[in-house]
Amino acid sequence: MNPVKVGLLGLGTVGGGTVSVLKRNAQEIQRRAGRGIEVVIATARDINKPRSFDTSGIELTSDPAAVVNHPDVEVVVELIGGTDLAFEMVMAAINGGKHVVTANKALIAKHGNEIFAAAQQKGVMVAFEAAVAGGIPVIKAIREGLAGNQIQWLAGIINGTGNFILTEMRDKGRDFADVLAEAQALGYAEADPTFDVEGIDAGHKLTILASIAFGIPLQFDKCFTEGITKITREDVSYAEELGYRIKHLGVARRTAEGVELRVHPTLIPERRLIANVDGVMNAVLVKGDAVGPTLYYGAGAGAEPTASAVVADLVDVVRVLTADPENRVPHLAFQPGALADTQILPVDAIKTAYYLRLEAADKAGVLADVTRILADAGISIEAMIQKEPAEGATTVPVIMLTHRISEGQMNAAIAKIEALVSITGKVTRIRLETLAA
Ligand code: HSE
């Protein structure tokens, strides 16, 4: 049988990795897919640039439409990123009856509902394993491997750049900007690195995971995101003293009231495996009602780890090229007509535990005032540390861990604590998840 011809949009970090993996593992891939897979045309910004990978046999062009409209191309791989040109090209490919493989989380999180509806209508596949957690096959695991479960919650470290920054800051005391520059040089960071550090990229990925876990449409606009830029060395070290690590976590939880969808810095017990996921590595913890907790771990970014997922999607597409579209695995795990309209909860309604740090006047009765406010709000304290005042200081840091409470109730209590004359400045609040089975 003739090889399946692929057109590649984008020959950057992941595009290069995809070409290399397809060439290096061509025989194994053919044995798995039943047919060879060959890239015949690819777009590149500068087609004459020297490259570290072999582009022989690939026509290079700067025109994306030439790839999408190439008469031999059956599958278009979109690796250009962004949501403008990428959306236009993916829709053009679908409308031209071509299958699509994409690593573009922003595209799927924001336009996935429309893209999948068009793909359904045209009877083509849109595969997106590489969009979440790089090389970890977590989409496949949730969509297919856990199909017998009701997924109750999932929590993931799903941005390699952010995890790399937090790890280097904690272990080596390095500066935020310095570590970010290294992540950019290594090709991990997004074109706009604020997407990494402000939780936007993780929000895109969490939106996708929540959809396939709970069978709901993609709703990135309802995902709460808070970045890691305000995490200080002192919070990292107080958290460690209390037995916790601070990670930038995406949490999706199904509750009786709706779905929590949130990305924020989070204290997690250091004894959990996921608390020890460091550097650019990603991990996703998924709790199913039948299987219990399961953990998926691996490289979340980088050329060949991401290419590993792109190529796996290509193999999947090639395997079912001749299958009846009605009998394929649905894009969002659940049949398109069976998606639920469960509401995504506003952030005030989420429930979590909290780490609080406040600067209190070093005098009698101050802590009593603070604990009275918390008690009146029904907030129970789990642990507390009060530090000695620094030489000559009139205030002391007080650190508290609370039990679970709604964000709205916690906001109201924090406002009252900040209004006390004996409390200086803002209360630092970091959410805490025990991730208990
Ligand atoms: N910027 C992303 C990250 C790339 O650091 O995880 C992989 O999606």
Tab-separated table of C-alpha atoms and ligand atoms in Angstrom:
chain	number	residue	atom	x	y	z
A	1	MET	CA	0.000	0.000	0.000
A	2	ASN	CA	1.169	3.531	-0.745
A	3	PRO	CA	2.299	5.615	2.210
A	4	VAL	CA	-0.180	8.167	3.567
A	5	LYS	CA	0.917	11.661	2.546
A	6	VAL	CA	1.054	14.317	5.207
A	7	GLY	CA	1.295	18.107	4.943
A	8	LEU	CA	2.964	19.930	7.805
A	9	LEU	CA	2.044	23.472	8.817
A	10	GLY	CA	5.048	24.709	10.786
A	11	LEU	CA	8.608	23.456	10.837
A	12	GLY	CA	9.663	24.881	14.214
A	13	THR	CA	10.553	22.967	17.387
A	14	VAL	CA	7.688	20.436	17.243
A	15	GLY	CA	7.590	20.313	13.424
A	16	GLY	CA	11.294	19.434	13.334
A	17	GLY	CA	10.774	16.814	16.032
A	18	THR	CA	7.896	15.293	14.051
A	19	VAL	CA	9.956	15.032	10.861
A	20	SER	CA	12.838	13.432	12.781
A	21	VAL	CA	10.660	10.890	14.621
A	22	LEU	CA	8.745	9.933	11.462
A	23	LYS	CA	12.014	9.333	9.596
A	24	ARG	CA	13.902	7.600	12.395
A	25	ASN	CA	11.059	5.263	13.358
A	26	ALA	CA	9.582	4.834	9.863
A	27	GLN	CA	9.685	1.028	9.959
A	28	GLU	CA	8.126	0.656	13.403
A	29	ILE	CA	5.485	3.231	12.499
A	30	GLN	CA	4.606	1.370	9.303
A	31	ARG	CA	4.338	-1.929	11.213
A	32	ARG	CA	1.919	-0.263	13.629
A	33	ALA	CA	-0.165	1.792	11.203
A	34	GLY	CA	-0.274	-0.742	8.389
A	35	ARG	CA	0.990	1.931	5.965
A	36	GLY	CA	3.948	4.245	5.819
A	37	ILE	CA	3.495	7.903	6.809
A	38	GLU	CA	5.401	10.471	4.758
A	39	VAL	CA	5.616	14.242	5.047
A	40	VAL	CA	5.547	15.545	1.474
A	41	ILE	CA	5.180	19.285	2.001
A	42	ALA	CA	5.812	21.657	4.919
A	43	THR	CA	5.610	25.368	5.579
A	44	ALA	CA	8.544	27.237	7.034
A	45	ARG	CA	8.997	30.960	7.681
A	46	ASP	CA	12.445	30.842	6.058
A	47	ILE	CA	12.701	27.922	3.650
A	48	ASN	CA	16.452	28.413	3.138
A	49	LYS	CA	17.415	28.338	6.810
A	50	PRO	CA	19.912	25.564	7.684
A	51	ARG	CA	18.167	22.897	9.801
A	52	SER	CA	19.430	20.280	12.221
A	53	PHE	CA	17.046	17.641	10.843
A	54	ASP	CA	16.728	15.935	7.457
A	55	THR	CA	14.161	17.592	5.181
A	56	SER	CA	14.982	15.532	2.089
A	57	GLY	CA	11.870	14.540	0.159
A	58	ILE	CA	9.846	17.394	1.697
A	59	GLU	CA	8.789	20.334	-0.472
A	60	LEU	CA	9.256	23.514	1.589
A	61	THR	CA	6.947	26.441	1.079
A	62	SER	CA	6.008	29.622	2.878
A	63	ASP	CA	2.384	29.314	1.751
A	64	PRO	CA	0.126	27.410	4.197
A	65	ALA	CA	-2.653	27.144	1.607
A	66	ALA	CA	-0.259	25.156	-0.622
A	67	VAL	CA	-0.046	22.535	2.132
A	68	VAL	CA	-3.769	22.395	2.860
A	69	ASN	CA	-4.704	22.253	-0.846
A	70	HIS	CA	-1.932	19.860	-1.924
A	71	PRO	CA	-3.754	17.166	-3.931
A	72	ASP	CA	-1.793	14.252	-2.407
A	73	VAL	CA	-2.091	15.348	1.203
A	74	GLU	CA	-4.642	13.332	3.198
A	75	VAL	CA	-3.682	14.541	6.669
A	76	VAL	CA	-2.724	18.098	7.658
A	77	VAL	CA	-0.595	18.495	10.784
A	78	GLU	CA	-1.034	21.961	12.287
A	79	LEU	CA	1.944	23.123	14.350
A	80	ILE	CA	1.955	26.867	13.715
A	81	GLY	CA	0.180	27.783	16.973
A	82	GLY	CA	-2.053	30.792	17.580
A	83	THR	CA	-5.727	30.903	16.796
A	84	ASP	CA	-6.047	33.029	13.653
A	85	LEU	CA	-4.184	31.477	10.726
A	86	ALA	CA	-4.257	28.083	12.439
A	87	PHE	CA	-8.069	28.206	12.707
A	88	GLU	CA	-8.408	29.306	9.100
A	89	MET	CA	-6.129	26.517	7.860
A	90	VAL	CA	-7.676	23.795	10.024
A	91	MET	CA	-11.170	24.723	8.836
A	92	ALA	CA	-9.926	24.828	5.226
A	93	ALA	CA	-8.400	21.357	5.639
A	94	ILE	CA	-11.628	19.973	7.151
A	95	ASN	CA	-13.740	21.566	4.438
A	96	GLY	CA	-11.388	20.025	1.881
A	97	GLY	CA	-12.128	16.585	3.414
A	98	LYS	CA	-8.692	16.216	5.048
A	99	HIS	CA	-7.964	14.843	8.498
A	100	VAL	CA	-6.170	17.101	10.953
A	101	VAL	CA	-3.633	16.485	13.704
A	102	THR	CA	-2.856	19.474	15.897
A	103	ALA	CA	-0.775	20.299	18.961
A	104	ASN	CA	-2.596	23.598	19.358
A	105	LYS	CA	-4.271	23.771	22.787
A	106	ALA	CA	-5.410	27.387	22.396
A	107	LEU	CA	-7.103	26.503	19.106
A	108	ILE	CA	-8.929	23.477	20.544
A	109	ALA	CA	-9.854	25.164	23.848
A	110	LYS	CA	-11.281	28.235	22.099
A	111	HIS	CA	-12.614	26.916	18.802
A	112	GLY	CA	-12.826	23.158	19.374
A	113	ASN	CA	-16.649	23.010	19.499
A	114	GLU	CA	-16.871	24.581	16.049
A	115	ILE	CA	-13.952	22.566	14.652
A	116	PHE	CA	-15.353	19.229	15.851
A	117	ALA	CA	-18.835	20.024	14.528
A	118	ALA	CA	-17.348	20.766	11.097
A	119	ALA	CA	-15.184	17.625	11.244
A	120	GLN	CA	-18.207	15.530	12.216
A	121	GLN	CA	-20.139	16.895	9.293
A	122	LYS	CA	-17.321	16.187	6.848
A	123	GLY	CA	-16.535	12.757	8.318
A	124	VAL	CA	-12.900	13.623	9.092
A	125	MET	CA	-10.858	13.272	12.261
A	126	VAL	CA	-9.222	16.004	14.292
A	127	ALA	CA	-6.681	14.494	16.683
A	128	PHE	CA	-5.098	16.609	19.423
A	129	GLU	CA	-3.156	14.403	21.865
A	130	ALA	CA	-0.117	16.717	21.660
A	131	ALA	CA	-2.219	19.679	22.802
A	132	VAL	CA	-2.189	18.521	26.430
A	133	ALA	CA	0.877	17.563	28.481
A	134	GLY	CA	3.244	17.144	25.512
A	135	GLY	CA	4.215	13.506	25.142
A	136	ILE	CA	1.970	12.045	27.853
A	137	PRO	CA	-0.894	10.128	26.206
A	138	VAL	CA	-3.383	11.493	28.728
A	139	ILE	CA	-6.155	12.324	26.250
A	140	LYS	CA	-6.173	8.720	25.080
A	141	ALA	CA	-6.008	7.443	28.654
A	142	ILE	CA	-9.045	9.450	29.773
A	143	ARG	CA	-11.047	9.152	26.560
A	144	GLU	CA	-10.490	5.439	26.008
A	145	GLY	CA	-8.697	3.803	28.933
A	146	LEU	CA	-11.041	5.249	31.579
A	147	ALA	CA	-14.224	5.048	29.506
A	148	GLY	CA	-15.865	2.791	32.100
A	149	ASN	CA	-15.523	5.360	34.888
A	150	GLN	CA	-17.292	8.409	36.113
A	151	ILE	CA	-14.380	10.799	36.393
A	152	GLN	CA	-14.726	12.663	39.696
A	153	TRP	CA	-11.811	15.059	39.493
A	154	LEU	CA	-8.459	15.590	37.883
A	155	ALA	CA	-5.502	17.735	38.830
A	156	GLY	CA	-2.478	18.375	36.692
A	157	ILE	CA	0.855	20.089	36.400
A	158	ILE	CA	0.291	20.862	32.735
A	159	ASN	CA	2.684	23.674	31.943
A	160	GLY	CA	6.308	22.617	31.704
A	161	THR	CA	7.678	26.161	31.640
A	162	GLY	CA	5.897	27.163	34.851
A	163	ASN	CA	6.940	23.965	36.599
A	164	PHE	CA	10.537	24.448	35.438
A	165	ILE	CA	10.520	27.993	36.851
A	166	LEU	CA	9.036	26.977	40.243
A	167	THR	CA	11.467	24.060	40.529
A	168	GLU	CA	14.568	26.127	39.739
A	169	MET	CA	13.460	28.908	42.096
A	170	ARG	CA	12.924	26.409	44.914
A	171	ASP	CA	16.021	24.237	44.376
A	172	LYS	CA	18.567	26.769	43.219
A	173	GLY	CA	17.163	30.080	44.389
A	174	ARG	CA	17.331	31.339	40.792
A	175	ASP	CA	15.550	34.455	39.568
A	176	PHE	CA	12.212	34.174	37.838
A	177	ALA	CA	13.308	36.093	34.705
A	178	ASP	CA	16.537	34.148	34.360
A	179	VAL	CA	14.785	30.743	34.432
A	180	LEU	CA	12.084	31.945	32.032
A	181	ALA	CA	14.779	33.015	29.531
A	182	GLU	CA	16.291	29.523	29.716
A	183	ALA	CA	12.865	27.891	29.130
A	184	GLN	CA	12.425	30.125	26.068
A	185	ALA	CA	15.850	29.170	24.722
A	186	LEU	CA	15.027	25.463	25.199
A	187	GLY	CA	11.846	25.869	23.133
A	188	TYR	CA	9.468	25.082	26.032
A	189	ALA	CA	7.812	28.473	26.434
A	190	GLU	CA	4.890	29.798	24.410
A	191	ALA	CA	5.459	32.555	21.830
A	192	ASP	CA	3.957	34.844	24.483
A	193	PRO	CA	5.454	33.501	27.732
A	194	THR	CA	2.796	35.247	29.837
A	195	PHE	CA	0.572	32.378	28.637
A	196	ASP	CA	2.852	30.059	30.614
A	197	VAL	CA	3.327	32.078	33.795
A	198	GLU	CA	-0.229	33.450	34.055
A	199	GLY	CA	-1.862	30.032	33.672
A	200	ILE	CA	-3.474	30.702	30.280
A	201	ASP	CA	-1.693	27.797	28.597
A	202	ALA	CA	-2.596	25.482	31.497
A	203	GLY	CA	-6.177	26.826	31.302
A	204	HIS	CA	-6.373	25.828	27.634
A	205	LYS	CA	-5.187	22.317	28.486
A	206	LEU	CA	-7.438	21.995	31.543
A	207	THR	CA	-10.459	23.056	29.479
A	208	ILE	CA	-9.731	20.196	27.068
A	209	LEU	CA	-9.182	17.658	29.851
A	210	ALA	CA	-12.409	18.665	31.620
A	211	SER	CA	-14.415	18.257	28.427
A	212	ILE	CA	-13.227	14.740	27.754
A	213	ALA	CA	-13.436	13.784	31.441
A	214	PHE	CA	-16.966	15.057	32.094
A	215	GLY	CA	-18.523	15.097	28.618
A	216	ILE	CA	-19.140	18.851	28.457
A	217	PRO	CA	-18.486	21.348	25.644
A	218	LEU	CA	-15.196	23.271	25.666
A	219	GLN	CA	-15.618	26.448	27.750
A	220	PHE	CA	-12.243	28.146	28.143
A	221	ASP	CA	-13.918	31.507	28.833
A	222	LYS	CA	-15.229	30.095	32.141
A	223	CYS	CA	-11.877	28.762	33.351
A	224	PHE	CA	-10.402	30.652	36.336
A	225	THR	CA	-6.672	31.365	35.990
A	226	GLU	CA	-4.148	32.806	38.418
A	227	GLY	CA	-0.419	32.943	37.614
A	228	ILE	CA	2.756	32.175	39.538
A	229	THR	CA	4.401	35.578	39.371
A	230	LYS	CA	3.503	36.505	42.955
A	231	ILE	CA	4.902	33.355	44.578
A	232	THR	CA	7.706	34.378	46.932
A	233	ARG	CA	10.671	32.438	48.316
A	234	GLU	CA	9.239	32.833	51.805
A	235	ASP	CA	5.925	31.200	50.851
A	236	VAL	CA	7.831	28.331	49.227
A	237	SER	CA	9.839	27.819	52.418
A	238	TYR	CA	6.861	28.170	54.840
A	239	ALA	CA	4.974	25.655	52.712
A	240	GLU	CA	7.939	23.267	52.979
A	241	GLU	CA	8.033	23.731	56.737
A	242	LEU	CA	4.390	22.617	56.850
A	243	GLY	CA	5.042	19.582	54.603
A	244	TYR	CA	3.779	21.026	51.303
A	245	ARG	CA	5.121	21.978	47.866
A	246	ILE	CA	3.734	24.838	45.797
A	247	LYS	CA	2.804	23.786	42.257
A	248	HIS	CA	0.912	25.556	39.491
A	249	LEU	CA	-2.028	23.193	39.333
A	250	GLY	CA	-5.011	22.863	37.018
A	251	VAL	CA	-7.994	21.413	38.888
A	252	ALA	CA	-11.258	20.194	37.335
A	253	ARG	CA	-13.784	18.742	39.735
A	254	ARG	CA	-17.338	17.554	39.256
A	255	THR	CA	-19.542	18.623	42.185
A	256	ALA	CA	-23.283	18.446	42.816
A	257	GLU	CA	-23.507	22.165	41.952
A	258	GLY	CA	-21.423	22.115	38.759
A	259	VAL	CA	-17.874	21.802	37.478
A	260	GLU	CA	-14.897	23.580	39.052
A	261	LEU	CA	-12.387	24.635	36.389
A	262	ARG	CA	-9.409	26.473	37.815
A	263	VAL	CA	-5.660	27.015	37.441
A	264	HIS	CA	-3.733	28.567	40.317
A	265	PRO	CA	-0.663	28.099	42.499
A	266	THR	CA	-1.535	25.335	44.946
A	267	LEU	CA	-0.003	23.805	48.060
A	268	ILE	CA	0.003	20.017	47.804
A	269	PRO	CA	1.297	17.554	50.406
A	270	GLU	CA	4.927	16.735	49.619
A	271	ARG	CA	4.263	13.006	50.120
A	272	ARG	CA	2.041	12.899	47.015
A	273	LEU	CA	3.857	11.641	43.916
A	274	ILE	CA	2.610	14.628	41.929
A	275	ALA	CA	4.252	17.031	44.392
A	276	ASN	CA	7.595	15.598	43.280
A	277	VAL	CA	7.090	16.248	39.572
A	278	ASP	CA	9.858	18.711	38.823
A	279	GLY	CA	11.420	20.674	35.998
A	280	VAL	CA	9.711	20.612	32.611
A	281	MET	CA	7.933	17.344	33.464
A	282	ASN	CA	4.133	17.259	33.581
A	283	ALA	CA	1.770	14.950	35.447
A	284	VAL	CA	-1.982	14.528	35.538
A	285	LEU	CA	-3.771	12.808	38.408
A	286	VAL	CA	-7.193	11.486	37.431
A	287	LYS	CA	-9.686	10.077	39.910
A	288	GLY	CA	-12.266	7.692	38.467
A	289	ASP	CA	-15.022	6.107	40.551
A	290	ALA	CA	-14.080	2.579	39.532
A	291	VAL	CA	-10.310	2.737	39.101
A	292	GLY	CA	-9.501	5.203	41.921
A	293	PRO	CA	-6.612	7.636	41.449
A	294	THR	CA	-4.364	7.177	38.395
A	295	LEU	CA	-1.284	9.228	37.563
A	296	TYR	CA	0.172	10.018	34.132
A	297	TYR	CA	3.691	11.435	34.039
A	298	GLY	CA	6.178	12.484	31.382
A	299	ALA	CA	7.744	15.314	29.411
A	300	GLY	CA	5.230	18.104	28.926
A	301	ALA	CA	7.075	20.085	26.270
A	302	GLY	CA	9.992	19.894	23.885
A	303	ALA	CA	10.545	18.781	20.303
A	304	GLU	CA	10.508	14.982	20.365
A	305	PRO	CA	8.245	14.418	23.400
A	306	THR	CA	5.544	16.515	21.697
A	307	ALA	CA	6.327	14.858	18.353
A	308	SER	CA	5.742	11.501	20.055
A	309	ALA	CA	2.091	12.507	20.594
A	310	VAL	CA	1.746	14.034	17.097
A	311	VAL	CA	3.035	10.831	15.480
A	312	ALA	CA	0.778	8.651	17.670
A	313	ASP	CA	-2.179	10.704	16.442
A	314	LEU	CA	-1.005	10.214	12.842
A	315	VAL	CA	-0.886	6.453	13.417
A	316	ASP	CA	-4.417	6.560	14.882
A	317	VAL	CA	-5.710	8.543	11.910
A	318	VAL	CA	-4.069	6.198	9.392
A	319	ARG	CA	-5.449	3.102	11.159
A	320	VAL	CA	-9.050	4.293	10.833
A	321	LEU	CA	-8.845	6.042	7.455
A	322	THR	CA	-11.245	3.546	5.972
A	323	ALA	CA	-13.498	3.153	9.041
A	324	ASP	CA	-17.049	4.446	8.986
A	325	PRO	CA	-16.942	7.939	10.641
A	326	GLU	CA	-19.879	6.968	12.889
A	327	ASN	CA	-17.802	4.209	14.444
A	328	ARG	CA	-14.741	6.233	15.375
A	329	VAL	CA	-13.846	7.361	18.892
A	330	PRO	CA	-15.736	10.673	19.408
A	331	HIS	CA	-13.532	13.785	19.469
A	332	LEU	CA	-14.554	14.730	23.019
A	333	ALA	CA	-14.865	11.139	24.301
A	334	PHE	CA	-18.674	11.330	24.578
A	335	GLN	CA	-21.018	11.132	21.576
A	336	PRO	CA	-21.535	14.680	20.198
A	337	GLY	CA	-25.269	14.564	20.928
A	338	ALA	CA	-24.649	13.388	24.494
A	339	LEU	CA	-22.628	16.329	25.823
A	340	ALA	CA	-24.047	17.668	29.108
A	341	ASP	CA	-24.863	21.301	29.859
A	342	THR	CA	-23.511	21.114	33.432
A	343	GLN	CA	-22.575	24.634	34.524
A	344	ILE	CA	-18.993	25.704	35.178
A	345	LEU	CA	-18.968	27.232	38.655
A	346	PRO	CA	-17.878	30.850	39.188
A	347	VAL	CA	-14.676	31.054	41.247
A	348	ASP	CA	-16.565	32.296	44.349
A	349	ALA	CA	-18.384	28.960	44.473
A	350	ILE	CA	-15.331	26.691	44.341
A	351	LYS	CA	-14.380	24.925	47.567
A	352	THR	CA	-10.790	24.417	48.601
A	353	ALA	CA	-8.507	24.644	51.628
A	354	TYR	CA	-6.205	27.670	52.019
A	355	TYR	CA	-2.739	28.753	53.087
A	356	LEU	CA	-2.864	32.266	54.542
A	357	ARG	CA	0.123	34.470	55.419
A	358	LEU	CA	-0.368	37.713	57.257
A	359	GLU	CA	1.839	40.286	58.888
A	360	ALA	CA	0.464	40.877	62.405
A	361	ALA	CA	1.369	43.466	65.074
A	362	ASP	CA	3.423	41.784	67.797
A	363	LYS	CA	0.997	42.392	70.669
A	364	ALA	CA	-1.616	40.583	72.737
A	365	GLY	CA	-5.045	39.826	71.253
A	366	VAL	CA	-4.167	40.151	67.568
A	367	LEU	CA	-4.326	36.458	66.819
A	368	ALA	CA	-7.552	36.184	68.816
A	369	ASP	CA	-9.116	38.847	66.540
A	370	VAL	CA	-8.023	36.956	63.433
A	371	THR	CA	-9.198	33.551	64.639
A	372	ARG	CA	-12.542	35.047	65.741
A	373	ILE	CA	-13.155	36.364	62.195
A	374	LEU	CA	-12.345	32.924	60.780
A	375	ALA	CA	-14.503	31.129	63.378
A	376	ASP	CA	-17.457	33.465	62.729
A	377	ALA	CA	-17.179	32.620	59.012
A	378	GLY	CA	-17.191	28.883	59.812
A	379	ILE	CA	-13.547	28.541	58.710
A	380	SER	CA	-11.667	25.946	60.696
A	381	ILE	CA	-7.888	26.261	61.168
A	382	GLU	CA	-5.839	23.147	60.426
A	383	ALA	CA	-2.337	24.393	61.338
A	384	MET	CA	-0.675	27.644	62.352
A	385	ILE	CA	2.888	28.969	62.652
A	386	GLN	CA	3.875	32.283	64.167
A	387	LYS	CA	7.443	33.398	63.546
A	388	GLU	CA	9.619	35.429	65.911
A	389	PRO	CA	9.812	39.093	64.912
A	390	ALA	CA	12.911	39.986	62.915
A	391	GLU	CA	15.460	42.184	64.707
A	392	GLY	CA	13.810	45.590	65.354
A	393	ALA	CA	10.518	44.595	63.634
A	394	THR	CA	7.134	45.356	65.195
A	395	THR	CA	5.199	42.824	63.150
A	396	VAL	CA	5.448	39.049	62.840
A	397	PRO	CA	4.499	36.724	60.003
A	398	VAL	CA	1.651	34.360	60.857
A	399	ILE	CA	0.940	31.393	58.587
A	400	MET	CA	-2.281	29.397	58.762
A	401	LEU	CA	-3.718	26.433	56.917
A	402	THR	CA	-7.508	26.177	56.861
A	403	HIS	CA	-10.011	23.447	56.127
A	404	ARG	CA	-12.069	23.539	52.920
A	405	ILE	CA	-14.427	26.469	52.520
A	406	SER	CA	-15.962	28.304	49.595
A	407	GLU	CA	-13.849	30.992	47.936
A	408	GLY	CA	-16.635	33.549	48.511
A	409	GLN	CA	-16.622	32.943	52.278
A	410	MET	CA	-12.830	33.093	52.348
A	411	ASN	CA	-12.803	36.391	50.411
A	412	ALA	CA	-15.210	37.921	52.931
A	413	ALA	CA	-13.103	36.753	55.887
A	414	ILE	CA	-9.857	38.020	54.294
A	415	ALA	CA	-11.440	41.451	53.738
A	416	LYS	CA	-12.309	41.624	57.463
A	417	ILE	CA	-8.809	40.497	58.507
A	418	GLU	CA	-7.189	43.101	56.236
A	419	ALA	CA	-9.383	45.776	57.829
A	420	LEU	CA	-7.947	45.077	61.320
A	421	VAL	CA	-5.574	47.874	62.388
A	422	SER	CA	-3.203	45.271	63.806
A	423	ILE	CA	-2.718	43.641	60.369
A	424	THR	CA	-0.250	45.212	57.939
A	425	GLY	CA	-0.779	44.999	54.174
A	426	LYS	CA	-2.560	42.313	52.221
A	427	VAL	CA	-3.142	38.742	53.300
A	428	THR	CA	-1.329	36.283	51.017
A	429	ARG	CA	-3.700	33.476	50.069
A	430	ILE	CA	-2.663	30.311	48.234
A	431	ARG	CA	-5.179	27.535	47.655
A	432	LEU	CA	-4.398	24.094	49.040
A	433	GLU	CA	-5.495	20.675	47.750
A	434	THR	CA	-4.797	17.450	49.616
A	435	LEU	CA	-5.519	15.366	46.461
A	436	ALA	CA	-6.541	12.524	48.741
A	437	ALA	CA	-7.973	9.431	47.088
B	1	HSE	N1	4.575	26.206	26.775
B	1	HSE	C1	4.110	24.878	26.994
B	1	HSE	C2	4.693	24.365	28.299
B	1	HSE	C3	4.515	23.997	25.851
B	1	HSE	O1	5.654	24.957	28.799
B	1	HSE	O2	4.193	23.405	28.837
B	1	HSE	C4	3.815	22.686	25.828
B	1	HSE	O3	2.432	22.827	25.671
